[in-house]
Each structure stands twice: as C-alpha cells, then as structure tokens.
C-alpha cells in the first residue's frame, strides 16, 4: 500500500514562507509523477504544482507561478513545495498526490494516491 504523509503546514503572515514536505512509502520500486493539490473551504480542490518522475519537468498553476517551487528527492522518496510570498488566498488544506499525469492546459488527472493533507493558514 502506497502511503503519503505531508508535513510543514502551519500559520504564517502574508508575505511569509512555508516549506511543505511529502514522504512516500510502499512504492515497491515505482517512481511516480507527483503533485500538490489544495482545497479551501467553499472552493473546489485544485492542482497547484506537478513534477515528473525524474524531477526535470515541472508545472505550476497560474495563481502560484513565480511564488512556489516543487522539488523531489527520489533517494529519500520525498517531494517538497517551497511556498514564498504567501497570500491569504493561499489558505487551504494542501494534499500530496502520486500517480498524476502531466497537466494539460490546467486539466488535472485523478491521482492514484492521496495524502491526508496539511493545513496552511495565511493571515492578512
């Protein structure tokens, strides 16, 4: 069973930074494309960033482009999301996901596996 565990969420003031980390286990030798999603109260879940299996291709949704950076370390089975210049609109539950296809013009495929999420709250 593939398990994804997120960490690094918390409360931060607008303009601040947070770094989220996702640790994967049970991969059985498979290296998946990975992504971060988020969902705020009253809003639909949205993809925010994607990275391919080797880490040399990335994708960012327009609202976070230039502010967030996704990276991975396949030796540690981790995927990180560095979030800078945070805004109140970034407040959401952030989810790590595995087995996500390349986003096509903002269209996100359904992940194979989800983490339980970590809360990010940005105060104004």
CSV table of C-alpha atoms in Angstrom, one decimal, residues 5-13 16-23 36-38 68 79-83 86 90-96 116-123:
chain,number,residue,atom,x,y,z
A,5,UNK,CA,2.4,11.8,4.6
A,6,UNK,CA,2.6,15.6,4.5
A,7,UNK,CA,4.3,17.9,7.0
A,8,UNK,CA,5.2,21.5,7.3
A,9,UNK,CA,1.9,23.2,7.3
A,10,UNK,CA,1.1,26.0,9.8
A,11,UNK,CA,0.1,29.6,10.4
A,12,UNK,CA,2.1,32.3,8.7
A,13,UNK,CA,1.6,36.0,8.0
A,16,UNK,CA,5.9,34.9,4.7
A,17,UNK,CA,7.1,31.4,3.6
A,18,UNK,CA,6.5,27.8,4.4
A,19,UNK,CA,8.0,24.6,3.1
A,20,UNK,CA,5.8,21.5,2.8
A,21,UNK,CA,7.2,18.0,2.6
A,22,UNK,CA,5.7,14.8,1.5
A,23,UNK,CA,7.2,11.4,2.3
A,36,UNK,CA,0.4,19.1,-4.8
A,37,UNK,CA,-3.3,20.0,-4.6
A,38,UNK,CA,-5.2,22.3,-2.3
A,68,UNK,CA,6.0,28.3,-5.3
A,79,UNK,CA,8.5,15.8,-2.6
A,80,UNK,CA,8.7,19.3,-1.3
A,81,UNK,CA,6.8,22.5,-2.0
A,82,UNK,CA,8.5,25.7,-1.2
A,83,UNK,CA,5.9,28.5,-0.8
A,86,UNK,CA,2.2,33.7,0.7
A,90,UNK,CA,-3.3,30.5,-0.4
A,91,UNK,CA,-5.0,29.4,2.8
A,92,UNK,CA,-6.2,25.8,2.2
A,93,UNK,CA,-5.6,22.2,3.1
A,94,UNK,CA,-2.7,21.0,1.0
A,95,UNK,CA,-2.5,17.4,-0.3
A,96,UNK,CA,0.3,15.4,-1.7
A,116,UNK,CA,-4.2,13.1,4.4
A,117,UNK,CA,-3.3,16.8,4.0
A,118,UNK,CA,-1.7,19.5,6.0
A,119,UNK,CA,-3.3,22.8,6.8
A,120,UNK,CA,-1.8,26.1,5.6
A,121,UNK,CA,-3.2,29.3,7.0
A,122,UNK,CA,-2.1,32.7,5.9
A,123,UNK,CA,-3.2,35.7,7.9
